XYZ file of C-alpha atoms in Angstrom:
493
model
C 5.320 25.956 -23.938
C 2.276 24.913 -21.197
C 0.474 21.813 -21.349
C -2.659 20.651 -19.295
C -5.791 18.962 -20.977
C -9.021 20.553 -21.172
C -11.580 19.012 -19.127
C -10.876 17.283 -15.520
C -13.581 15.739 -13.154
C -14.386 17.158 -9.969
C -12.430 16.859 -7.047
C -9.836 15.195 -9.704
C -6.147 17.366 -10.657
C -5.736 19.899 -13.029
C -2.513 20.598 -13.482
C -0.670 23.027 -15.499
C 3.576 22.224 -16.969
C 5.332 24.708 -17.772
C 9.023 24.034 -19.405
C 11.726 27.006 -17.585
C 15.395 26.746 -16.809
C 17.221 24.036 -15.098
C 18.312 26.224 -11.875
C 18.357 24.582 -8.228
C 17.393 27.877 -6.891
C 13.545 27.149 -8.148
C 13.058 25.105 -5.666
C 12.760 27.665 -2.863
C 11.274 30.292 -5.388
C 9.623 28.791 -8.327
C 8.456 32.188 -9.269
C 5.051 31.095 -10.264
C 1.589 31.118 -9.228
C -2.345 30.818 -11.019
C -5.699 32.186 -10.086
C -8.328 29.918 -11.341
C -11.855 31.094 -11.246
C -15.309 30.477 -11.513
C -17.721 33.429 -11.635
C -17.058 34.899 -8.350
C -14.856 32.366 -6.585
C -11.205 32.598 -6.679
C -8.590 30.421 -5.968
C -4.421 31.079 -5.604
C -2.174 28.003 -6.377
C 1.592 28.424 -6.345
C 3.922 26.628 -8.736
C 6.432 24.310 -7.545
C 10.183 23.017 -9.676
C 10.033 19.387 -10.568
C 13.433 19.235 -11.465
C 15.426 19.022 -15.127
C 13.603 22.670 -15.800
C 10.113 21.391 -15.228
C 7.608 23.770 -13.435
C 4.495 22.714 -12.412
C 0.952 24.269 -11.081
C -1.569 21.770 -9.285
C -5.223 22.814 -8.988
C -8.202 20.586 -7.209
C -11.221 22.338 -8.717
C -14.674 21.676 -6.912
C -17.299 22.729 -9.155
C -18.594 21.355 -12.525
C -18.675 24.210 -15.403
C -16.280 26.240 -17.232
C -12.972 27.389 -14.963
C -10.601 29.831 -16.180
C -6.863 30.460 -15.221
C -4.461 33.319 -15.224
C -0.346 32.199 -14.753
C 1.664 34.768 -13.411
C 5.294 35.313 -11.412
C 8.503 35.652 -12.749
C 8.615 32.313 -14.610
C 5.532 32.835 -16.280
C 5.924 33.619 -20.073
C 5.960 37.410 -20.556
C 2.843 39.063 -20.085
C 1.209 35.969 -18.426
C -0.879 33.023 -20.105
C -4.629 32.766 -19.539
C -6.782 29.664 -19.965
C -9.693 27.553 -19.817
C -10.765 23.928 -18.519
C -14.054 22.544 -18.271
C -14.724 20.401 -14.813
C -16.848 17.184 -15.301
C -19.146 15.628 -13.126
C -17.313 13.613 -9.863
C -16.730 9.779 -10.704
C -18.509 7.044 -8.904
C -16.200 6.776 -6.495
C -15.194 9.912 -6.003
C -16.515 11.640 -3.236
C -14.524 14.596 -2.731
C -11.986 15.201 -0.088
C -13.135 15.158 3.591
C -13.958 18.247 6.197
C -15.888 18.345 9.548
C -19.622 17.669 9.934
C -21.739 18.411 12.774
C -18.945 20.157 14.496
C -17.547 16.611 16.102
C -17.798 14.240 13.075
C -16.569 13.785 9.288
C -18.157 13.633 6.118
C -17.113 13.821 2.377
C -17.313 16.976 0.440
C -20.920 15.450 -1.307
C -22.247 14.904 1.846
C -21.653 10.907 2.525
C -20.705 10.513 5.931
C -17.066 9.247 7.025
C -15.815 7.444 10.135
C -11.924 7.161 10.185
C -10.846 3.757 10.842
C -7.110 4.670 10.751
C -4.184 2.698 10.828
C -0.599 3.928 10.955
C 1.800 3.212 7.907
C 4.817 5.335 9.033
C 7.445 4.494 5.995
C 5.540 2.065 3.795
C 5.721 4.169 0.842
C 9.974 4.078 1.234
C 10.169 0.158 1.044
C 10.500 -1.243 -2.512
C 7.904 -1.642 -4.766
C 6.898 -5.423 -4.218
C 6.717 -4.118 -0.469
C 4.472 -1.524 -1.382
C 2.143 -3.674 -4.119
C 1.396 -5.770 -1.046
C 0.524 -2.888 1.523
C -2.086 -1.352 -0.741
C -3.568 -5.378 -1.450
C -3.877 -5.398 2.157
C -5.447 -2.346 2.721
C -7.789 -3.213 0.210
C -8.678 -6.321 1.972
C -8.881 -4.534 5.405
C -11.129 -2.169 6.952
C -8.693 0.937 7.037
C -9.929 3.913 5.302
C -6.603 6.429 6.470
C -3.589 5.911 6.596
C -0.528 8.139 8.724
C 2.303 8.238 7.099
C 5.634 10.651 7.926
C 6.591 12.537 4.695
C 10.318 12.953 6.713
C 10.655 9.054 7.410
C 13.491 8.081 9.510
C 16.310 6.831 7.013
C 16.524 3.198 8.804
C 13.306 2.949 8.071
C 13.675 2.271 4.143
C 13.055 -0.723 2.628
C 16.550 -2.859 0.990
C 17.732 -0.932 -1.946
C 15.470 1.755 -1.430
C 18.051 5.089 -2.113
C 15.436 8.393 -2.287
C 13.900 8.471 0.718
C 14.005 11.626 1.536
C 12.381 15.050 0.358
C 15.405 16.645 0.131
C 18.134 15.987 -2.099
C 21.154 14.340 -1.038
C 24.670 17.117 -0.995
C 27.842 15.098 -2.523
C 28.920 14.650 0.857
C 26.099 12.125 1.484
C 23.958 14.782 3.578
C 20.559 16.149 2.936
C 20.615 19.367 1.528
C 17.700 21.633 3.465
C 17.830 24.342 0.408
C 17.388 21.624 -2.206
C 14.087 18.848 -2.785
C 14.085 15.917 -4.573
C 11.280 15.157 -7.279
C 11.872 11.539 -7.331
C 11.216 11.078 -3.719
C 8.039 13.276 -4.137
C 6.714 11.548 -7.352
C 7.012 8.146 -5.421
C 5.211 9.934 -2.709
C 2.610 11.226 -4.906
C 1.848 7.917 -6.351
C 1.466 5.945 -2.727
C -1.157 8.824 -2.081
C -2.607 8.197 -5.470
C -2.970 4.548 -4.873
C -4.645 4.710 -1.534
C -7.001 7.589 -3.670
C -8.088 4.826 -5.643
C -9.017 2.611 -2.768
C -11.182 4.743 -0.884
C -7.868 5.251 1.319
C -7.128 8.717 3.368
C -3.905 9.671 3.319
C -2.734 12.017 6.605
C 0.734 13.047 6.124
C 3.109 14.159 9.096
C 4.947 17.384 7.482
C 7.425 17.485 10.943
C 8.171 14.024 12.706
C 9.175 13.945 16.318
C 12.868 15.065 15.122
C 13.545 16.849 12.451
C 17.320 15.801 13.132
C 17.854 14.117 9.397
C 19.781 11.150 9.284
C 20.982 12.923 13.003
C 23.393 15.786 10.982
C 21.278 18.035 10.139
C 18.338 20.603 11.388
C 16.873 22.826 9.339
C 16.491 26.279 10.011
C 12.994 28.230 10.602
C 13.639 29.499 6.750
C 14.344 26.129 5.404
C 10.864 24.672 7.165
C 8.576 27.009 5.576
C 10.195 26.648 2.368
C 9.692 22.768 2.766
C 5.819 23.326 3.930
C 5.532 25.591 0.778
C 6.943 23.173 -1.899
C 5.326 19.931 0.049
C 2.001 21.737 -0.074
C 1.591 23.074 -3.143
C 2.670 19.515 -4.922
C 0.218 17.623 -2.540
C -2.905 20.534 -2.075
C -4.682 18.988 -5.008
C -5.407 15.192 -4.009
C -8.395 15.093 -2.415
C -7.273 12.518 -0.011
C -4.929 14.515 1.959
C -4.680 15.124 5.204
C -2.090 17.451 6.855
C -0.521 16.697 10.109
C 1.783 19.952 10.736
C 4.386 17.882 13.144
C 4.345 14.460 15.240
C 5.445 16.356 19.112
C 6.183 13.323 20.648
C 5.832 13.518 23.947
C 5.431 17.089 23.830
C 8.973 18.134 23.737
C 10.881 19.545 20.695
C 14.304 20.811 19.988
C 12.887 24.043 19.908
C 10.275 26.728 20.521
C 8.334 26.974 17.140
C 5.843 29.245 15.747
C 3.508 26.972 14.937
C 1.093 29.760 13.858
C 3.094 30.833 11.393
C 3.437 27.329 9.916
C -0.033 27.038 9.829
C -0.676 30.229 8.117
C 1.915 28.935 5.561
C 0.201 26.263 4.922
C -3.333 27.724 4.619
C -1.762 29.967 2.091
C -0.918 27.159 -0.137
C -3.842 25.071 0.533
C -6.883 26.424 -1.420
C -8.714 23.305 -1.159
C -8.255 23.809 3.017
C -7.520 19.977 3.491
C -7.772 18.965 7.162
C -5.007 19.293 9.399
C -4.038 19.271 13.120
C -0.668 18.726 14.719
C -0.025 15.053 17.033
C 0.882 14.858 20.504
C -0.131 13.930 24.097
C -3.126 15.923 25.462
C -0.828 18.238 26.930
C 1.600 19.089 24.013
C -0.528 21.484 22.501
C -3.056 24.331 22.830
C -6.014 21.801 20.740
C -8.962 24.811 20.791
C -6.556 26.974 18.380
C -8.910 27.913 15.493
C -6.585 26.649 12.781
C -6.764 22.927 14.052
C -9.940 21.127 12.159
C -9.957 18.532 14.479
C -7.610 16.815 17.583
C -5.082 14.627 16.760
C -3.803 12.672 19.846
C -1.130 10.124 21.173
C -2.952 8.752 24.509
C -4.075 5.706 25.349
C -7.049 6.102 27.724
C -9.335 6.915 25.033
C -11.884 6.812 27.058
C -10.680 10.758 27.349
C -12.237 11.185 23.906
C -15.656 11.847 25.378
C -14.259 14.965 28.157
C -12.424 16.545 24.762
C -15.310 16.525 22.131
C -17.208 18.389 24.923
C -14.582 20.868 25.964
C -13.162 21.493 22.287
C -16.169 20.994 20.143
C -14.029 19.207 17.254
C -13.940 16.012 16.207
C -11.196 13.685 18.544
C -8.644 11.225 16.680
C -6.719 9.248 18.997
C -4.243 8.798 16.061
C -1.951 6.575 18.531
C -3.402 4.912 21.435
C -0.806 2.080 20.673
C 0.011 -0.853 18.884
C -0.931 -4.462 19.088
C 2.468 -6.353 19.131
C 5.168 -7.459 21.320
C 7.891 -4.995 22.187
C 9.818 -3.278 24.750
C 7.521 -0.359 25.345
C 3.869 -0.595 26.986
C 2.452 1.043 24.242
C 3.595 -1.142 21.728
C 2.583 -4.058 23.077
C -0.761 -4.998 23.482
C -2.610 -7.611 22.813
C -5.109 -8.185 20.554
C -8.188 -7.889 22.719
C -6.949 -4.288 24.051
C -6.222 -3.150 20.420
C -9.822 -4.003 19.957
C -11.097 -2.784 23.251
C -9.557 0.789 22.195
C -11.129 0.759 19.152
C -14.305 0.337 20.197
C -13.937 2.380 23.221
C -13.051 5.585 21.614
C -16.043 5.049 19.060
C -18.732 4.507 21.770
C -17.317 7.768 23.227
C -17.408 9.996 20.410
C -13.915 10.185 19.736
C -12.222 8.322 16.797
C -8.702 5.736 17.474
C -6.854 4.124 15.463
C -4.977 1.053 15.054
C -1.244 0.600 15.186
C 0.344 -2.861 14.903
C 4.203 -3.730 15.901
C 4.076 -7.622 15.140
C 7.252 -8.488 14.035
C 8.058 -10.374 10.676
C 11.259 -12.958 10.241
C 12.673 -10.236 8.453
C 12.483 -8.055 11.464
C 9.537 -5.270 9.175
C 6.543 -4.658 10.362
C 2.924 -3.088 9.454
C 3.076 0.294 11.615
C 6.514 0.997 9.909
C 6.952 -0.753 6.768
C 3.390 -2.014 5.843
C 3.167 -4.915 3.656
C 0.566 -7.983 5.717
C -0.889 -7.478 8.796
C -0.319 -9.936 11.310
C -2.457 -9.513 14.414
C -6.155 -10.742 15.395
C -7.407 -6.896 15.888
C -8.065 -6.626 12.198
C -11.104 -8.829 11.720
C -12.410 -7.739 14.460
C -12.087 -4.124 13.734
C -13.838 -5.046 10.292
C -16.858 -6.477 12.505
C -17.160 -2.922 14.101
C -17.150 -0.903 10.957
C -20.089 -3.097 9.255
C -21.760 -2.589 12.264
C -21.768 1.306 11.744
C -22.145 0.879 8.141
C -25.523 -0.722 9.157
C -26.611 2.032 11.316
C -28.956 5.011 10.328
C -26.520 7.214 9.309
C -24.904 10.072 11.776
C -24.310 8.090 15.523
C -23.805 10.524 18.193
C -22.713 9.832 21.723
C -24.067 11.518 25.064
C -22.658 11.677 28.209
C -26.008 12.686 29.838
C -28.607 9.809 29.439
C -26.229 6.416 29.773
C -23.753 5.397 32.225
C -21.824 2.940 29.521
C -20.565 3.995 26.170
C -23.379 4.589 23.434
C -23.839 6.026 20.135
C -27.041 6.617 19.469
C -29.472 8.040 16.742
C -32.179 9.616 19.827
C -35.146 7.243 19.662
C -34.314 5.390 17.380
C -31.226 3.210 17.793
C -28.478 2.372 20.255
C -25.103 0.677 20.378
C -24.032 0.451 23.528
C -20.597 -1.457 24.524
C -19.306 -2.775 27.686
C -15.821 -3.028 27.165
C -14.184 -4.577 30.454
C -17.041 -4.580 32.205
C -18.904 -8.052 33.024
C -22.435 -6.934 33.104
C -25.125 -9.680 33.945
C -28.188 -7.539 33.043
C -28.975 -3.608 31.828
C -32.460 -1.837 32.262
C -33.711 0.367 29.866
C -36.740 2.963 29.952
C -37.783 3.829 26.112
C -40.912 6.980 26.152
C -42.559 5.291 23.244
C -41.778 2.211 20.804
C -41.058 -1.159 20.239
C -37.615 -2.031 20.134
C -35.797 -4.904 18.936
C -32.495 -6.155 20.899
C -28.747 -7.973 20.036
C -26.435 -9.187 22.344
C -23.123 -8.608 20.302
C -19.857 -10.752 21.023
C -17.326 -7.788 19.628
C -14.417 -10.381 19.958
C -16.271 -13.250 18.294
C -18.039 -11.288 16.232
C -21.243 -12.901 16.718
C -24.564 -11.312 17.050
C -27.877 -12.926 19.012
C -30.834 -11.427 18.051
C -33.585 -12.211 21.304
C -36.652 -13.837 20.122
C -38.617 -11.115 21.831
C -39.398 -7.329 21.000
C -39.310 -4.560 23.896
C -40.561 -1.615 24.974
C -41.378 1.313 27.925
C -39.256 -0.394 30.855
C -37.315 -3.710 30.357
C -34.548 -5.722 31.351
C -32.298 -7.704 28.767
C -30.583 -10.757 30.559
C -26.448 -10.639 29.583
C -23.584 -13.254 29.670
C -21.189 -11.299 32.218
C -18.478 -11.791 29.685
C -15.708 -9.446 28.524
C -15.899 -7.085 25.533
C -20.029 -7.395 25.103
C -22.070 -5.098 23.536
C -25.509 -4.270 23.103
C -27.813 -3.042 20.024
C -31.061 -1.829 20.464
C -33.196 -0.462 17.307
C -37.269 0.993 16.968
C -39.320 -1.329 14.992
C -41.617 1.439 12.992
C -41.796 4.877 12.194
C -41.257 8.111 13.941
C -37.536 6.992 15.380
C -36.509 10.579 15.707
C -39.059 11.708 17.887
C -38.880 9.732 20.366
C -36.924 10.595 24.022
C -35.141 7.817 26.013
C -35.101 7.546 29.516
C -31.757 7.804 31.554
C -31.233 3.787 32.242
C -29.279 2.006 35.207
C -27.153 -0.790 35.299
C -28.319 -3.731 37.072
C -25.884 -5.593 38.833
């Protein structure tokens, strides 16, 4: 018997349950796949075993009308099963997943733009389900929009009680067993990714971590991986707010030499909606102008680097880790509040994209990077400050290296936001073509804003504090923004 419902939204899941043998040996075979259509366009999705002989096809569609769908494999009923669903308009909030846009920036699939203001939640989806009520109230409350999160998460990472916590199911002997999944611990994972759906949340989830040692017994075997992208993929292709990360290198080191380009072609194959992915590391672990990577996804902290590799790779830059704001034994997990912040901005004003980590501790030794559950640090707020201040801009910023010596995003002619970072400025010239401009001093740490009493324009001066972590905002007054040319400016000591 096969059960799905006839009509799903746009961008929403179809999916199609088919009832088959209890056998084990589904999970690395399921022996079932559907082509959905739509006039011309064609889609492949393969089937996946949920466990207690249920087999299951996902499907995102991404066109209103009529779809049709054709099951095949060797678990299909004999002679295949065809079908039809009708795909409704996209709700309010749904804006489809998330791809590229103008080669170095992000936008949804009906054309809003997206900025990632990231934040990492390694495990918080493996803690109990009080822990995990609170992460998503947080979230709400914050001004995250993706969150990372390691589909492998290291076992002492689990919250008290918490027994599935891994995707593969546990041998008698207490080990994981890299030939066998475990539906439970992907329907919990599923509904994490659902809940941060609902909240306007990305969800970018690490297939490999650092070490794929599990539990430190076990490594799987080149076989055993693909299988695992397969199964992960094809349960996961059809929410809209995935992201793929193929592995978390580290520090660019592995246990071994790994065809990555295979894994990636894996994972295309499964993929029909072609989610984004990359693959994490240092700016050295990996080859980041490879075709198959959407966009760069990097562990460095000088993100002021984000400007040299949106030029030389042409993708969009995501310092995923450029540390955490806490208090530990490593330099990168302890900053303080003011360089979390500095980071943030820094990246942004340099066309690259980093997010926030936090390793705070809590009396109960958790804490948000790992765990989730309330942030603790001073960063947040003012990270919140920063993203209303884009969300005010005229859509699509832009930075270029050619026509400022500080960090700016810009809309040409038409409006700047240029920030100072560590740099104690006392005064900045500009030279505008045409226009009449008007001018904030912005306190990023305070989060205040001065508007000047005054409007500017061809050559001026605007007078500054010389305090830390300053910025400036300059915008036209009147029409015809976008034709107008800036002058290169100078700082003024």
């Amino acid at each position: 018997m096969i059960q799905y419902k006839k009509e799903v939204e746009r961008f929403g899941i179809f999916e199609l349950q088919l009832k088959g043998r209890e056998d084990d040996g589904l999970f690395a075979d399921s022996g079932l796949w559907a082509e959905f259509s739509k006039e011309d366009r064609h889609f492949v999705a393969e089937g996946f075993y949920d466990g207690e002989g249920r087999l299951l096809i996902r499907f995102m569609p991404d066109e209103e009308g009529e779809w049709s769908f054709r099951i095949e494999g060797a678990s299909a009923p004999a002679g295949g099963y065809a079908g039809q669903f009708h795909c409704l308009p996209a709700g309010a909030d749904n804006h489809g997943p998330v791809s590229v846009s103008n080669a170095t920036l992000f936008a949804y699939a009906d054309g809003k733009p997206y900025t990632p203001f990231g934040t990492l939640l390694e495990a918080w989806h493996v803690q109990d389900e009080s822990s995990r009520d609170r992460t998503i109230r947080t979230l709400i409350a914050s001004p995250f929009n993706k969150a990372r999160m390691s589909v492998v998460p290291q076992a002492g990472h689990a919250g008290n009680g918490e027994t599935v916590i891994s995707p593969f199911a546990i041998r008698q002997d207490g080990q994981p067993d890299g030939d066998c999944f475990e539906p439970a611990y992907f329907a919990k994972l599923e509904a994490c990714v659902e809940s941060l759906s609902r909240i306007g949340v990305e969800a970018e989830l690490i297939l490999f971590p650092a070490s794929m040692d599990l539990e430190g017994s076990i490594r799987l075997t080149p076989e055993q991986e693909e299988r695992y992208i397969r199964y992960a993929v094809s349960r996961l292709a059809a929410y809209r707010n995935v992201w793929w990360t193929m592995a978390d290198l580290g520090d660019g080191t592995r246990r071994r030499e790994v065809d990555w380009r295979a894994y990636f072609q894996t994972l295309r194959e499964c993929d029909y909606g072609h989610h984004l992915c990359s693959i994490h590391g240092t700016p050295s672990a990996f080859d980041w102008g490879v075709p198959w990577l959407t966009h760069v996804s990097l562990r460095q902290e000088d993100v002021m680097l984000a400007s040299d590799f949106t030029l030389q790779y042409e993708k969009p830059i995501v310092i995923d880790d450029c540390g955490r704001e806490g208090i530990g034994a490593e330099p990168r997990e302890a900053l303080t509040s003011e360089d979390m912040v500095y980071r943030i901005w820094e990246g942004l004003s340099r066309g690259g994209f980093a997010a926030h980590g936090e390793s705070l501790r809590r009396p109960d030794g958790t804490s948000w990077s790992v765990h989730g559950g309330e942030l603790l640090g001073e960063s947040v707020e003012r990270i919140a400050f920063l993203r209303g201040l884009l969300e005010d801009a005229p859509g699509y910023l832009t930075y270029s290296r050619q026509r400022h010596d500080a960090s700016t995003l810009e809309k040409r002619g038409e409006y700047y936001l240029q920030y100072f970072g560590p740099h104690r400025f006392s005064s900045r010239d500009f030279g505008m073509q045409t226009g009449e401009f008007a001018v904030d001093i912005i306190d990023t740490w305070n989060m205040t804003i001065e508007r000047l009493d005054q409007t500017y324009q061809q050559r001026f001066q605007i007078k500054l504090p010389g305090e830390l972590y300053y910025a400036l905002r300059l915008r036209k007054i009147g029409e015809g923004a976008e034709q107008d040319e800036p002058e290169k400016e100078q700082a003024s000591a």
